[in-house]
CSV table of C-alpha atoms in Angstrom, one decimal:
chain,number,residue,atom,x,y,z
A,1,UNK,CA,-2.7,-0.6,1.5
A,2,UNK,CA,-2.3,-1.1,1.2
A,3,UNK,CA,-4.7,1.6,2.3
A,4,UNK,CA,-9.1,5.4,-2.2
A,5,UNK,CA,-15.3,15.6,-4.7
A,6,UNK,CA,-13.0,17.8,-3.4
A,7,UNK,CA,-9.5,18.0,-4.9
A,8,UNK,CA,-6.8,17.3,-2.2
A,9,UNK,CA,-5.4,21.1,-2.6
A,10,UNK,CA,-0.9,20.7,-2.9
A,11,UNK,CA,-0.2,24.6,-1.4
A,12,UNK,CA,-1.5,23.7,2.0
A,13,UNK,CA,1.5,22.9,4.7
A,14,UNK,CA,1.4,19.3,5.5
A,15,UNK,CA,0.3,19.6,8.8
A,16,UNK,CA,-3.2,20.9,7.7
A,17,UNK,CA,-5.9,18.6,7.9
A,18,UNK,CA,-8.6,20.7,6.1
A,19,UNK,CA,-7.6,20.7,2.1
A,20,UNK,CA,-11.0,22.9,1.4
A,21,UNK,CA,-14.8,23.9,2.1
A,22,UNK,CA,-16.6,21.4,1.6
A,23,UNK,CA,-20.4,21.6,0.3
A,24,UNK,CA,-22.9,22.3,3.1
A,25,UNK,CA,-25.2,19.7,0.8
A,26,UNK,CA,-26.1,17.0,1.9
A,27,UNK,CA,-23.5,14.2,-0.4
A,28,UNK,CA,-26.3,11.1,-1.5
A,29,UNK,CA,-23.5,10.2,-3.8
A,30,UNK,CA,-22.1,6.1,-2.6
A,31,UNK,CA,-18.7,4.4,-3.6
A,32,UNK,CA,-20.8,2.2,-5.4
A,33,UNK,CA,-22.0,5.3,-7.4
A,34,UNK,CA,-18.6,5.8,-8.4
A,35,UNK,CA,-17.0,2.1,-8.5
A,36,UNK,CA,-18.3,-0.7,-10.8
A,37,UNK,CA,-19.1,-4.0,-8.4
A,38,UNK,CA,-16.1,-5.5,-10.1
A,39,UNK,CA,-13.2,-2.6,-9.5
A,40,UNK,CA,-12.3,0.3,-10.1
A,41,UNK,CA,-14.7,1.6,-13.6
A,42,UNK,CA,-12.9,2.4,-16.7
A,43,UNK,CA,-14.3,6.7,-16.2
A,44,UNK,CA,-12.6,6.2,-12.4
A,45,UNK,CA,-9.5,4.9,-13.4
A,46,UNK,CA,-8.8,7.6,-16.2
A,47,UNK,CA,-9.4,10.0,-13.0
A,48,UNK,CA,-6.9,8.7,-11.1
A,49,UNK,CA,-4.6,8.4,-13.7
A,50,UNK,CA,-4.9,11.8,-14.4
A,51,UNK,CA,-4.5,13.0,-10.9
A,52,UNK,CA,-1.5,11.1,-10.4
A,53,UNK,CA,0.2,12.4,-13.1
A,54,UNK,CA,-0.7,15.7,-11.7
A,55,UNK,CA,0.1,15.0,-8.2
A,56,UNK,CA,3.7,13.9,-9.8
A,57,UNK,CA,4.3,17.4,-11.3
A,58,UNK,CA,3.2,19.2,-7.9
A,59,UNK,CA,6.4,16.6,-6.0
A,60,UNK,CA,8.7,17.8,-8.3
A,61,UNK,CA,7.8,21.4,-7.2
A,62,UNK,CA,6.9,21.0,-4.0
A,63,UNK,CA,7.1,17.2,-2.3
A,64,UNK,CA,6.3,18.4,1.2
A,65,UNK,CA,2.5,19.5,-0.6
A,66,UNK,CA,1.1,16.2,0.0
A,67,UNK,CA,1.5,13.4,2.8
A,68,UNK,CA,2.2,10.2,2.4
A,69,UNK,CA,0.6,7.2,4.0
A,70,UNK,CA,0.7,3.5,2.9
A,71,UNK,CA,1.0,-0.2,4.7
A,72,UNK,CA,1.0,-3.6,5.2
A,73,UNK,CA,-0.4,-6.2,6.7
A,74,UNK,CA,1.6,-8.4,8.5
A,75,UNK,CA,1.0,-11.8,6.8
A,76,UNK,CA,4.3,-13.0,6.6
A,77,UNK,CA,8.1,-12.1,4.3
A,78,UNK,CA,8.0,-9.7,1.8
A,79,UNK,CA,8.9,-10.5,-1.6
A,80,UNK,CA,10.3,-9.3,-4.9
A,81,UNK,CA,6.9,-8.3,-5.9
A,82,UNK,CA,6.7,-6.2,-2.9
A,83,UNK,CA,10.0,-4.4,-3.3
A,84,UNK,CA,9.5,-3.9,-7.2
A,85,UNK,CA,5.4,-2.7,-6.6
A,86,UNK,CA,5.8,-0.6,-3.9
A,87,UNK,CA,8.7,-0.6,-1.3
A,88,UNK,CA,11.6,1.0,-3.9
A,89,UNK,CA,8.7,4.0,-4.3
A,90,UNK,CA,8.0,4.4,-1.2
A,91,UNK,CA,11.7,5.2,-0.8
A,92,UNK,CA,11.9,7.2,-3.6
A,93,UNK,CA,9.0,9.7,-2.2
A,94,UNK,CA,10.8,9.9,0.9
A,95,UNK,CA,14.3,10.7,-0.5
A,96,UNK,CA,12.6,13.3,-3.0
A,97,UNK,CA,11.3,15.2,0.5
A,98,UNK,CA,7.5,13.8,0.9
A,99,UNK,CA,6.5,13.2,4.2
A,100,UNK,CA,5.6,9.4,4.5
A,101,UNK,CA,3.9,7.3,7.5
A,102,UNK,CA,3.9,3.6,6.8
A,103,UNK,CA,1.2,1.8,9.0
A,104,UNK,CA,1.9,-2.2,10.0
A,105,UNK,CA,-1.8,-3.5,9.3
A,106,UNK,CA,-1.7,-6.2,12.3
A,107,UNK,CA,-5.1,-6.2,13.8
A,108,UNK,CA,-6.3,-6.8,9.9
A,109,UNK,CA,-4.4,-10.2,9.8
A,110,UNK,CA,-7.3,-11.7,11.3
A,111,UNK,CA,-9.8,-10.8,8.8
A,112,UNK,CA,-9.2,-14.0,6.8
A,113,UNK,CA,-7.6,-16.4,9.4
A,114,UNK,CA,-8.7,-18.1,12.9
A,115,UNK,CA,-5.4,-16.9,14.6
A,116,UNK,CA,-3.1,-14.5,13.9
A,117,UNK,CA,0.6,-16.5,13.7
A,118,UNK,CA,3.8,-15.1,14.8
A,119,UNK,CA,3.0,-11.1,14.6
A,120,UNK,CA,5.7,-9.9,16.8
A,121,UNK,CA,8.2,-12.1,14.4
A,122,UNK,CA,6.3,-10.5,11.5
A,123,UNK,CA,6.2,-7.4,12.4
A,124,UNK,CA,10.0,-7.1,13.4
A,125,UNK,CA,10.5,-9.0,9.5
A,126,UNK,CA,8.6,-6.1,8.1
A,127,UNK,CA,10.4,-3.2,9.9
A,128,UNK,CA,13.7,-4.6,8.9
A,129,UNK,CA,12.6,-5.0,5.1
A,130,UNK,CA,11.3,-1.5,4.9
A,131,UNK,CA,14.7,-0.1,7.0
A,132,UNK,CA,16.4,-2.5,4.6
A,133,UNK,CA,15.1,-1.2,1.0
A,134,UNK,CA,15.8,2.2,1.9
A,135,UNK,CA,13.3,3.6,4.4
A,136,UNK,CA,14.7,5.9,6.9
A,137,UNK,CA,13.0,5.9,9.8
A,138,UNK,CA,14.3,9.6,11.5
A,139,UNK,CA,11.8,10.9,8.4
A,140,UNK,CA,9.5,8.1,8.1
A,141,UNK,CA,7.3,6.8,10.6
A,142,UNK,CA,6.3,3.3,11.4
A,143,UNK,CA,4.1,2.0,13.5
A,144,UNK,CA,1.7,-1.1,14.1
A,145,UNK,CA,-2.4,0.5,14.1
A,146,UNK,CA,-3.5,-2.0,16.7
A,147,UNK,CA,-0.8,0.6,19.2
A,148,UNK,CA,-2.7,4.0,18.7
A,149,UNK,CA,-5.9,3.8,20.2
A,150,UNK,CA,-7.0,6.9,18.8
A,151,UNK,CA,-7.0,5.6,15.3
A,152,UNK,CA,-8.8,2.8,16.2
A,153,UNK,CA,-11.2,4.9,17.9
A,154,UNK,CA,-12.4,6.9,14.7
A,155,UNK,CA,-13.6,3.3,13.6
A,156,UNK,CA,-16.9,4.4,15.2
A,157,UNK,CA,-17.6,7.3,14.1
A,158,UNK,CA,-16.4,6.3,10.3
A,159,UNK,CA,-18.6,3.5,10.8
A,160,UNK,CA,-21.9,5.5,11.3
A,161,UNK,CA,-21.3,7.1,7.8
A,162,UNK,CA,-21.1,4.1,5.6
A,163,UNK,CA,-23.9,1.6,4.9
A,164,UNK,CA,-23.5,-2.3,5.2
A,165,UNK,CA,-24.8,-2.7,1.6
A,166,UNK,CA,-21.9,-0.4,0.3
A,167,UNK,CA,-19.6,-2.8,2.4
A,168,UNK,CA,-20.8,-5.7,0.8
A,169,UNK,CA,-20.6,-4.1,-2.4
A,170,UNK,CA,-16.8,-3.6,-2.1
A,171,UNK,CA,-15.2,-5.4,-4.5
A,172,UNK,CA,-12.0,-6.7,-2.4
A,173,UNK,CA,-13.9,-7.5,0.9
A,174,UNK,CA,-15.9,-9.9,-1.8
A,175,UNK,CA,-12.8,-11.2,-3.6
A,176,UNK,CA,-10.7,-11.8,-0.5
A,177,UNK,CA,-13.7,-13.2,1.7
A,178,UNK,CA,-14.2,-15.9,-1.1
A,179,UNK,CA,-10.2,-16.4,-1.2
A,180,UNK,CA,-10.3,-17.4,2.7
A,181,UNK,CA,-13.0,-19.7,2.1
A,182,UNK,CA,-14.6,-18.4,5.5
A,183,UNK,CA,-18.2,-17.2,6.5
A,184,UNK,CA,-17.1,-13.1,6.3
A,185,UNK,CA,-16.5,-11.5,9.4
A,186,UNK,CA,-17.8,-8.4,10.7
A,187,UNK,CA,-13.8,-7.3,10.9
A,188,UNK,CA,-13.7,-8.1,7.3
A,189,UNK,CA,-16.5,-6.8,6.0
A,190,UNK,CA,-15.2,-2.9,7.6
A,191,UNK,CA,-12.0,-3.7,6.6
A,192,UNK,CA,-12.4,-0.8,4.1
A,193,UNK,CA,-13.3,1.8,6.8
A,194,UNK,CA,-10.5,0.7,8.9
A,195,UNK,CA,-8.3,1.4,6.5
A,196,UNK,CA,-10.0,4.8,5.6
A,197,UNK,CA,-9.1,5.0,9.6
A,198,UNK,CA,-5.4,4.3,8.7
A,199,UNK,CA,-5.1,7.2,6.3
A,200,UNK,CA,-7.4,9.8,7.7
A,201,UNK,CA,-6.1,9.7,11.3
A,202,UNK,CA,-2.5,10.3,10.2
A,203,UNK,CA,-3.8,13.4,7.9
A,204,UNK,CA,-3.5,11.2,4.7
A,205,UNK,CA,-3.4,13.0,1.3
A,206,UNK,CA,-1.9,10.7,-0.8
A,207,UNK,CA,-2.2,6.7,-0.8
A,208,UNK,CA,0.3,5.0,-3.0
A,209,UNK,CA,-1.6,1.9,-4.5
A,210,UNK,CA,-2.4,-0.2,-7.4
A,211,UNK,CA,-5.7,-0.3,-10.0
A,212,UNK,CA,-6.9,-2.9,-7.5
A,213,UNK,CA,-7.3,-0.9,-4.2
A,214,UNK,CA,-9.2,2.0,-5.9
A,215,UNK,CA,-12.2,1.1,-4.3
A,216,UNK,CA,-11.0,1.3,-0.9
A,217,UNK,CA,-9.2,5.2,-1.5
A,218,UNK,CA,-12.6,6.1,-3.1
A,219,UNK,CA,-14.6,5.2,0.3
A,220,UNK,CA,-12.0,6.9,2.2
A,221,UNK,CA,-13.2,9.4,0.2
A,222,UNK,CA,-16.7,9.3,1.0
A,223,UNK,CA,-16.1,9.0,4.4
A,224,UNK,CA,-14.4,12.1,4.8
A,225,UNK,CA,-16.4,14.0,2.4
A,226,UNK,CA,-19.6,12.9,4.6
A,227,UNK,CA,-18.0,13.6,8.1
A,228,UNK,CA,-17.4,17.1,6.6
A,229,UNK,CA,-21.2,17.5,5.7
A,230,UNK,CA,-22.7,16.8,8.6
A,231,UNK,CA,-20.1,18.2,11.3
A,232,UNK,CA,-17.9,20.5,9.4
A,233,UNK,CA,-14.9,20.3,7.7
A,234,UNK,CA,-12.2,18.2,9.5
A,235,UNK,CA,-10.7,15.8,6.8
A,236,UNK,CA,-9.1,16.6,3.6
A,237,UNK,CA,-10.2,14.1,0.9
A,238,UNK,CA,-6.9,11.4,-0.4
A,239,UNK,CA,-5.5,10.9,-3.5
A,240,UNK,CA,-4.6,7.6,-4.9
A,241,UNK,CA,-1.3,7.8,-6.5
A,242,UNK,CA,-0.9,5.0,-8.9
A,243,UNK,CA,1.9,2.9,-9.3
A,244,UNK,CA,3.5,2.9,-12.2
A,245,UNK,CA,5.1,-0.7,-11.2
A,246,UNK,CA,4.2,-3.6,-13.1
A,247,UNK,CA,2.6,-6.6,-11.8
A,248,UNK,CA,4.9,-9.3,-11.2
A,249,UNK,CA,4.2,-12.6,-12.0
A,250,UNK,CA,5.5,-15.6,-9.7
A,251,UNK,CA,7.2,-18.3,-10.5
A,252,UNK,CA,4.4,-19.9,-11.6
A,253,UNK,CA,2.7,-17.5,-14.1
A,254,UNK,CA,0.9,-16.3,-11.8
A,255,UNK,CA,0.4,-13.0,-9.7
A,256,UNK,CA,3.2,-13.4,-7.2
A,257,UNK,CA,1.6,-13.7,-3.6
A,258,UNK,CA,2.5,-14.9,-0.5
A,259,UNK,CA,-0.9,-17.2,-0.3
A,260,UNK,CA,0.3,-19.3,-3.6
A,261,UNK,CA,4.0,-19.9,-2.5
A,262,UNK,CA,5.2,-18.8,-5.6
A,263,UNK,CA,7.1,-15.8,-4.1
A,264,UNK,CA,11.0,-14.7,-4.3
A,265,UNK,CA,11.6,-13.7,-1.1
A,266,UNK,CA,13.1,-10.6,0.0
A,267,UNK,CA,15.3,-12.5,2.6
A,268,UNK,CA,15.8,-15.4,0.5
A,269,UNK,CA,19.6,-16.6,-0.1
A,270,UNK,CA,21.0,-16.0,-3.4
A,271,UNK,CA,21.1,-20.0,-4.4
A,272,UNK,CA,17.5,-19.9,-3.4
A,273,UNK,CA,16.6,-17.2,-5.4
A,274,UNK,CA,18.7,-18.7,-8.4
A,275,UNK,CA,17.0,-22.6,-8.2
A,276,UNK,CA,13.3,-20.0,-8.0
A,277,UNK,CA,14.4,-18.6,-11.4
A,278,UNK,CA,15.6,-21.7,-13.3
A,279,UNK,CA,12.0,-23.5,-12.4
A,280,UNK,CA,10.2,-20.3,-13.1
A,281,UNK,CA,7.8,-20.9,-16.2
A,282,UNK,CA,8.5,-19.2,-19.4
A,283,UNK,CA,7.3,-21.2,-23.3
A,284,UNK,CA,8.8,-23.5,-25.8
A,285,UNK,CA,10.0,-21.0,-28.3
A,286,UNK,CA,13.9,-20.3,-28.2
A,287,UNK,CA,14.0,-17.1,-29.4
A,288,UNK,CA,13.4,-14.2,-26.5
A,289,UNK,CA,10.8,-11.3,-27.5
A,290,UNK,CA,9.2,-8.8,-25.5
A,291,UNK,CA,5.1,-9.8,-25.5
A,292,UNK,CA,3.3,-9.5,-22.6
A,293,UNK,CA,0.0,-10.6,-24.1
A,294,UNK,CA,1.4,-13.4,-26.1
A,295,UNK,CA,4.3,-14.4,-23.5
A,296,UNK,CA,3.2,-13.4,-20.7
A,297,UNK,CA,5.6,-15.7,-18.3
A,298,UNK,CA,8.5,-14.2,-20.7
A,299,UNK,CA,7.7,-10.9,-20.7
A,300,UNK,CA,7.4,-11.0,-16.8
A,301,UNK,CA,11.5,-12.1,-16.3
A,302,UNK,CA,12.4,-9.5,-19.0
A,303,UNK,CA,10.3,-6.7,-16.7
A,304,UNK,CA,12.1,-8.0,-13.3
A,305,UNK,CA,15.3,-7.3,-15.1
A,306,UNK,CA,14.1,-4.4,-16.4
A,307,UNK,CA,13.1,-2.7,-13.5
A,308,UNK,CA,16.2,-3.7,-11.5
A,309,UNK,CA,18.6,-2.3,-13.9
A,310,UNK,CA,16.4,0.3,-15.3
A,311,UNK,CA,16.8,-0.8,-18.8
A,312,UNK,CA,14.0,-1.4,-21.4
A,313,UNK,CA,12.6,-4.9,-21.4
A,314,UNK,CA,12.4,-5.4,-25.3
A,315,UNK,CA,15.9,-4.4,-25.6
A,316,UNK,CA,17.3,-6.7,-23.1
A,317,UNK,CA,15.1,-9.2,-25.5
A,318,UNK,CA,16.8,-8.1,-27.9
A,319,UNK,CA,20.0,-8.6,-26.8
A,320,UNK,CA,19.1,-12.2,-25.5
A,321,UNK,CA,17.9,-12.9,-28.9
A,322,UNK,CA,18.3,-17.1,-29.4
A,323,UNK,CA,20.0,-17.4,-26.5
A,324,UNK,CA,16.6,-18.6,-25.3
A,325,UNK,CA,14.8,-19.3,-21.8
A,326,UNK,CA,18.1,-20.4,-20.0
A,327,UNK,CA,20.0,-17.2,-21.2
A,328,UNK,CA,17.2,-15.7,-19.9
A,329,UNK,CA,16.5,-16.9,-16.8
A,330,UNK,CA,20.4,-17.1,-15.9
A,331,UNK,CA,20.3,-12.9,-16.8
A,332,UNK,CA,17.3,-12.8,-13.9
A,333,UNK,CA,19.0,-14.5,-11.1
A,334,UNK,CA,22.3,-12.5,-11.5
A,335,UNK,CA,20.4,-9.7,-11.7
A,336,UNK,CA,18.2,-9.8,-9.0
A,337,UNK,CA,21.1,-11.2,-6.6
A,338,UNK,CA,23.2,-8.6,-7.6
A,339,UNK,CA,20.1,-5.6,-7.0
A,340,UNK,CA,19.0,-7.2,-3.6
A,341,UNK,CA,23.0,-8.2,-2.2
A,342,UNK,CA,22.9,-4.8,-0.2
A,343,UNK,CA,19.6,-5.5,0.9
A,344,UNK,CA,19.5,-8.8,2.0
A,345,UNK,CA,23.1,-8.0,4.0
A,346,UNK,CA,21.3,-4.7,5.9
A,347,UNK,CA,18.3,-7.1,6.3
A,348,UNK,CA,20.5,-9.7,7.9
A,349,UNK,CA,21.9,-7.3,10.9
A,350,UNK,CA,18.7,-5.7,11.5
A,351,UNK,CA,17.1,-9.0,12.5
A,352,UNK,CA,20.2,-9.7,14.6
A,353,UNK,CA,19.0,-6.5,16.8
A,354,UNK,CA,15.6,-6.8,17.4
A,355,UNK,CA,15.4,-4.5,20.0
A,356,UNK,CA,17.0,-1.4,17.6
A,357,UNK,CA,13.3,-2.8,15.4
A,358,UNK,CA,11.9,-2.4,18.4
A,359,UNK,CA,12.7,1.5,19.0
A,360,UNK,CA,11.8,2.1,15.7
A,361,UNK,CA,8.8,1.0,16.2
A,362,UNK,CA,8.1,2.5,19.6
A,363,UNK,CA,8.9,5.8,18.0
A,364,UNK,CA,7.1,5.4,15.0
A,365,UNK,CA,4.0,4.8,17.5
A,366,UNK,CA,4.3,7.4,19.6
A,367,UNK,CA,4.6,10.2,16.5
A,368,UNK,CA,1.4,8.3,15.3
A,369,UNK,CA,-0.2,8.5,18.7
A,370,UNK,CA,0.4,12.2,18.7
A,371,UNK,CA,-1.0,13.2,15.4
A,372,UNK,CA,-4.4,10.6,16.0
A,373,UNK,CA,-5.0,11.7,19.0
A,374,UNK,CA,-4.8,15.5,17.3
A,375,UNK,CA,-7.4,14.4,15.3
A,376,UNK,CA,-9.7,12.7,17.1
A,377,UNK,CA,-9.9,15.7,19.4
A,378,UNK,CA,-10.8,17.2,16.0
A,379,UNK,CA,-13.9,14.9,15.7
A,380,UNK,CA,-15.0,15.2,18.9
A,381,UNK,CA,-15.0,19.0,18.6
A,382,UNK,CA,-16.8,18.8,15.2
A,383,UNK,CA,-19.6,16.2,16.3
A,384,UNK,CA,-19.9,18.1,19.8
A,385,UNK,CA,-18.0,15.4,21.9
A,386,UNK,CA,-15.7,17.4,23.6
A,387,UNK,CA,-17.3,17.4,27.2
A,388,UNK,CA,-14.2,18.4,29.3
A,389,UNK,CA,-12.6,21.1,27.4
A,390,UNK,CA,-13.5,24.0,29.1
């Protein structure tokens, strides 16, 4: 969400929706404007890097100065990329006292497939990964967006603002309508305001994400800056926080993704997860060195291991030395087993008590409902719509 100017201000209470005045101008600018077709532009990148960085100094003073709000879709098990990339900070902004609202992406699942699989398996998988890694959900709420109607109600209006050649100019909805090798749906082509629908509705200020999903914060963006325009200010503008994760390569040497089926899975058994590393694919030369552009396939092990035990990568090379690939690979599987036994244990009971998954999600929908339907009494009020308030 994974779920993307005015400067998200950190000294307003959480619970504000407004984060400034907005320009009474009219705002010609597009997300194309600001995003190459191709991603995120070199000029927008260094922006965000820069604002998260700054965004990191105001948590460390005050982590209730921003809200949280990041997802999934419900495709099917999490994996090692996951946890690495973005579940293990998603518990860290939650211990550290940031208000967080994880949204369960299910009615996007059907954007790039004719039917939808087991969601109610899924969904209950994902809950018990997130409770699993850390989450806690007494201060962070979960909750599938095809349950609050109000959310999905702002679609409309969000919709109106946007034009269907910036959609088609949206450099995911292109990359992932040619990955599905379907004729692109009308669900998939809005997927973007959808998920500016996602953030927005739950009061959004910060979006967790990756160099990839810039686009989609940056027409969240727009969206909220042109709502404010032409009805008055309603919606703060989000932040992207990027992650300082690496990408995690699959078994394969490739991205590690649930479509290729080169994944180690979160629930996976330790044997499975061992057999994963020893065919994983690394080079022919013995001695180990840290070199991501060189050894790519390398370099990846030595970061999993890295960022498990918190160590630097070139000086658990180091260390490895000679020892080679299987010293290597042997170092990966004990220490991923080792970081995920508590994990995959927790994960283990929760799926045994489906209906505790089940409260949490409940709950998690019902705090959602209440704060959507907060705002879309907003909108209405801005735009005029409320007709039976008095």
């Amino acid at each position: 969400m994974t779920i993307p100017t005015v400067t998200a201000q950190t000294t307003a209470p959480p619970e504000t929706i407004s984060t400034g005045t907005a320009s009474r101008l009219p705002d010609t600018r597009t997300a194309a404007d600001t995003l190459a077709v191709d991603g995120a532009t070199d000029a927008t990148f260094r922006r965000a890097r820069q604002m998260s960085e700054r965004i990191e100094a105001d948590l460390r003073v005050d982590p209730t100065a921003y809200r949280v709000v990041t997802g999934d879709r419900p495709t099917g098990d999490l994996h090692l990329g996951h946890y690495i990339g973005t579940l293990a900070n998603r518990v860290r902004l939650q211990n550290a006292g940031v208000p967080v609202t994880v949204v369960i992406a299910d009615y996007q699942v059907i954007t790039d497939r004719e039917r939808p699989g087991p969601l109610r398996d899924r969904v209950r998988a994902l809950v018990a990964d997130y409770l699993a890694a850390g989450l806690d959900p007494q201060r962070t709420a979960i909750f599938p967006h095809s349950a609050v109607p109000a959310l999905n109600q702002l679609l409309l209006p969000f919709l109106s603002l946007v034009s269907v050649a910036e959609l088609h100019r949206n450099p995911t909805v292109k990359a992932e309508s040619l990955a599905s090798r379907r004729t692109l749906s009308a669900l998939m082509l809005t997927y973007p305001v959808h998920q500016a629908a996602d953030i927005l509705c739950c009061r959004g200020t910060l979006v967790p994400v990756g160099k990839d999903q810039l686009p989609h914060i940056e027409l969240a963006r727009v969206i909220a800056r042109r709502f404010n325009d032409l009805y008055g200010t309603v919606f703060g503008e989000p932040e992207a926080l990027l992650s300082s994760a690496p990408v995690v390569l699959g078994v394969d040497g490739a991205k590690m993704s649930k479509t290729r089926g080169n994944t180690i899975l979160l629930g996976a058994d330790e044997d499975q997860t061992t057999a994963a590393i020893r065919a994983a694919r690394t080079d022919g030369l013995r001695r180990i060195t840290f070199d991501p552009p060189a050894r790519p396939s390398v370099a990846n092990l030595l970061t999993i291991v890295g960022a498990l035990s918190g160590r630097e990568p070139a000086r658990i090379a180091d260390e490895i030395g000679d020892g080679g690939a299987s010293v290597l690979k042997a170092l990966a599987a004990e220490v991923i087993n080792e970081s995920l036994r508590g994990l995959r244990a927790r994960r283990r009971e929760l799926l045994a008590d489906p209906g505790y998954l089940d409260e949490v999600l409940l709950d998690g929908t019902v705090r959602a409902s209440v704060a959507a339907a907060e705002t879309l009494e907003r909108v209405r009020a801005a735009m005029g719509m409320d007709y039976f308030s008095g």
